[in-house]
Amino acid sequence: MAHDIVFFLAPDDETAAATRLRGPGRAFASVSCRFIEPDSAIAEWDMYFERPSADIPPLEQLLGWSWPEWVTPPLNDGVEVFALPQRLTRALADAGPTELEELAGRWTVRLRSADGDDMTDDDLLSVLQGVARLAASAVSTGGRLYSWSF
């Protein structure tokens, strides 16, 4: 589980990769959260928009889903930079309040079942709403959406 996660907007993979050592910082529009696994969150969100449902799909189905691609190769320091799939970025940009609420509910149930009392204290709906705003900006500017975590 990552301690600090930042979803951020960058113009391209090269720029996103350059954040690896220090994180995106204030130079990039971003949304921060803590104590989640960004790659499984991204896969969960992508699965939701491809197969909308308030019900949590079986874990095997999530594990078999397309997971985000690394922008930088993983090293032993725990830092990861992922690119969100373009189709997910478009789906988040187009998502309405009801879809985001349903996804946040489903995501919360999955995290609670996996992490119990160690689940993040972040308001997951607020995180999703912030990431959706970043996605809308990415779509309108031609940028990309990424996550950085440690």
Short mmCIF file of C-alpha atoms in Angstrom, two decimals:
data_model
loop_
_atom_site.label_atom_id
_atom_site.label_comp_id
_atom_site.label_asym_id
_atom_site.label_seq_id
_atom_site.Cartn_x
_atom_site.Cartn_y
_atom_site.Cartn_z
CA MET A 1 0.00 0.00 0.00
CA ALA A 2 1.39 3.39 -0.96
CA HIS A 3 1.79 5.97 1.77
CA ASP A 4 1.41 9.08 -0.41
CA ILE A 5 -0.38 9.16 -3.76
CA VAL A 6 -0.66 12.10 -6.13
CA PHE A 7 -2.81 12.02 -9.26
CA PHE A 8 -1.53 14.74 -11.56
CA LEU A 9 -1.84 16.26 -15.00
CA ALA A 10 1.24 16.38 -17.26
CA PRO A 11 1.68 17.01 -20.97
CA ASP A 12 3.44 13.69 -21.72
CA ASP A 13 5.16 10.58 -20.35
CA GLU A 14 8.62 12.17 -20.36
CA THR A 15 7.45 15.05 -18.17
CA ALA A 16 5.62 12.64 -15.86
CA ALA A 17 8.71 10.41 -15.60
CA ALA A 18 10.77 13.41 -14.51
CA THR A 19 8.65 13.62 -11.33
CA ARG A 20 9.88 10.23 -10.15
CA LEU A 21 12.46 11.38 -7.60
CA ARG A 22 10.71 14.39 -6.07
CA GLY A 23 7.04 13.87 -6.90
CA PRO A 24 4.92 16.24 -8.96
CA GLY A 25 5.06 19.08 -6.44
CA ARG A 26 3.26 22.33 -7.04
CA ALA A 27 4.31 22.52 -10.69
CA PHE A 28 1.42 20.24 -11.70
CA ALA A 29 -2.32 20.36 -11.09
CA SER A 30 -2.91 17.45 -8.72
CA VAL A 31 -5.06 15.60 -6.20
CA SER A 32 -3.43 13.87 -3.23
CA CYS A 33 -4.56 11.00 -1.07
CA ARG A 34 -3.00 8.46 1.26
CA PHE A 35 -2.87 4.78 2.00
CA ILE A 36 -4.33 3.24 -1.15
CA GLU A 37 -2.82 1.17 -3.93
CA PRO A 38 -2.97 3.46 -6.97
CA ASP A 39 -2.61 0.68 -9.55
CA SER A 40 -5.54 -1.30 -8.16
CA ALA A 41 -7.58 1.90 -7.79
CA ILE A 42 -6.95 2.77 -11.44
CA ALA A 43 -7.91 -0.76 -12.51
CA GLU A 44 -11.06 -0.61 -10.33
CA TRP A 45 -12.11 2.70 -11.85
CA ASP A 46 -11.43 1.51 -15.39
CA MET A 47 -13.42 -1.67 -14.81
CA TYR A 48 -16.32 0.34 -13.41
CA PHE A 49 -16.61 2.54 -16.50
CA GLU A 50 -16.33 -0.43 -18.85
CA ARG A 51 -18.89 -2.47 -16.85
CA PRO A 52 -20.89 -0.04 -14.66
CA SER A 53 -22.36 -1.59 -11.54
CA ALA A 54 -22.63 -0.67 -7.88
CA ASP A 55 -21.77 -4.29 -7.07
CA ILE A 56 -18.17 -5.22 -6.45
CA PRO A 57 -16.94 -7.68 -9.08
CA PRO A 58 -15.04 -10.73 -7.83
CA LEU A 59 -11.40 -10.11 -6.94
CA GLU A 60 -10.30 -12.52 -9.68
CA GLN A 61 -12.02 -10.32 -12.24
CA LEU A 62 -10.23 -7.21 -10.95
CA LEU A 63 -6.88 -9.00 -10.91
CA GLY A 64 -7.44 -10.10 -14.52
CA TRP A 65 -8.23 -6.54 -15.67
CA SER A 66 -5.78 -4.36 -17.63
CA TRP A 67 -3.64 -2.60 -15.06
CA PRO A 68 -2.02 0.80 -15.66
CA GLU A 69 1.33 1.03 -17.36
CA TRP A 70 4.44 2.24 -15.57
CA VAL A 71 5.91 5.45 -16.92
CA THR A 72 9.18 4.67 -15.15
CA PRO A 73 10.40 1.15 -14.43
CA PRO A 74 9.79 0.01 -10.85
CA LEU A 75 12.79 0.12 -8.52
CA ASN A 76 13.22 -1.07 -4.95
CA ASP A 77 12.62 2.40 -3.49
CA GLY A 78 8.82 2.06 -3.62
CA VAL A 79 8.23 5.02 -5.93
CA GLU A 80 5.84 4.35 -8.81
CA VAL A 81 4.62 6.56 -11.67
CA PHE A 82 1.68 5.22 -13.65
CA ALA A 83 -0.16 6.57 -16.69
CA LEU A 84 -3.92 6.30 -16.47
CA PRO A 85 -5.42 4.69 -19.58
CA GLN A 86 -6.75 7.25 -22.06
CA ARG A 87 -10.19 5.60 -22.08
CA LEU A 88 -10.36 5.97 -18.28
CA THR A 89 -9.32 9.61 -18.52
CA ARG A 90 -12.14 10.24 -21.02
CA ALA A 91 -14.63 8.30 -18.87
CA LEU A 92 -13.70 10.26 -15.75
CA ALA A 93 -13.91 13.54 -17.68
CA ASP A 94 -17.43 12.63 -18.84
CA ALA A 95 -18.63 11.15 -15.54
CA GLY A 96 -21.60 12.71 -13.84
CA PRO A 97 -22.08 13.09 -10.09
CA THR A 98 -24.17 9.91 -9.81
CA GLU A 99 -21.52 7.79 -11.52
CA LEU A 100 -18.77 9.18 -9.29
CA GLU A 101 -20.87 8.57 -6.17
CA GLU A 102 -21.62 4.98 -7.21
CA LEU A 103 -17.96 4.33 -8.03
CA ALA A 104 -16.81 5.89 -4.74
CA GLY A 105 -19.26 3.66 -2.85
CA ARG A 106 -18.06 0.54 -4.63
CA TRP A 107 -14.40 1.48 -4.18
CA THR A 108 -14.96 2.19 -0.46
CA VAL A 109 -16.57 -1.22 0.07
CA ARG A 110 -13.66 -2.96 -1.69
CA LEU A 111 -11.04 -1.06 0.35
CA ARG A 112 -12.90 -1.65 3.60
CA SER A 113 -13.14 -5.38 2.89
CA ALA A 114 -9.42 -5.57 2.08
CA ASP A 115 -7.96 -3.11 4.58
CA GLY A 116 -10.54 -2.93 7.39
CA ASP A 117 -9.59 -0.36 10.00
CA ASP A 118 -6.38 0.43 8.12
CA MET A 119 -8.39 1.89 5.23
CA THR A 120 -7.50 5.41 4.15
CA ASP A 121 -9.10 8.30 6.01
CA ASP A 122 -9.49 10.27 2.77
CA ASP A 123 -12.94 11.10 1.45
CA LEU A 124 -12.85 8.84 -1.60
CA LEU A 125 -15.69 10.68 -3.34
CA SER A 126 -13.71 13.93 -3.05
CA VAL A 127 -10.63 12.16 -4.43
CA LEU A 128 -12.62 10.86 -7.41
CA GLN A 129 -14.22 14.25 -8.01
CA GLY A 130 -10.78 15.89 -8.01
CA VAL A 131 -9.35 13.28 -10.37
CA ALA A 132 -12.40 13.72 -12.65
CA ARG A 133 -11.68 17.47 -12.80
CA LEU A 134 -8.06 16.72 -13.72
CA ALA A 135 -9.31 14.29 -16.37
CA ALA A 136 -11.56 16.96 -17.85
CA SER A 137 -8.58 19.29 -18.03
CA ALA A 138 -6.45 16.56 -19.63
CA VAL A 139 -9.07 15.96 -22.31
CA SER A 140 -9.46 19.67 -23.07
CA THR A 141 -5.71 20.42 -23.16
CA GLY A 142 -4.44 17.20 -24.75
CA GLY A 143 -2.48 16.34 -21.59
CA ARG A 144 -2.38 13.01 -19.76
CA LEU A 145 -3.32 11.88 -16.31
CA TYR A 146 -0.75 10.12 -14.09
CA SER A 147 -0.27 8.89 -10.57
CA TRP A 148 2.88 9.17 -8.49
CA SER A 149 3.16 7.21 -5.28
CA PHE A 150 5.54 6.34 -2.53
#
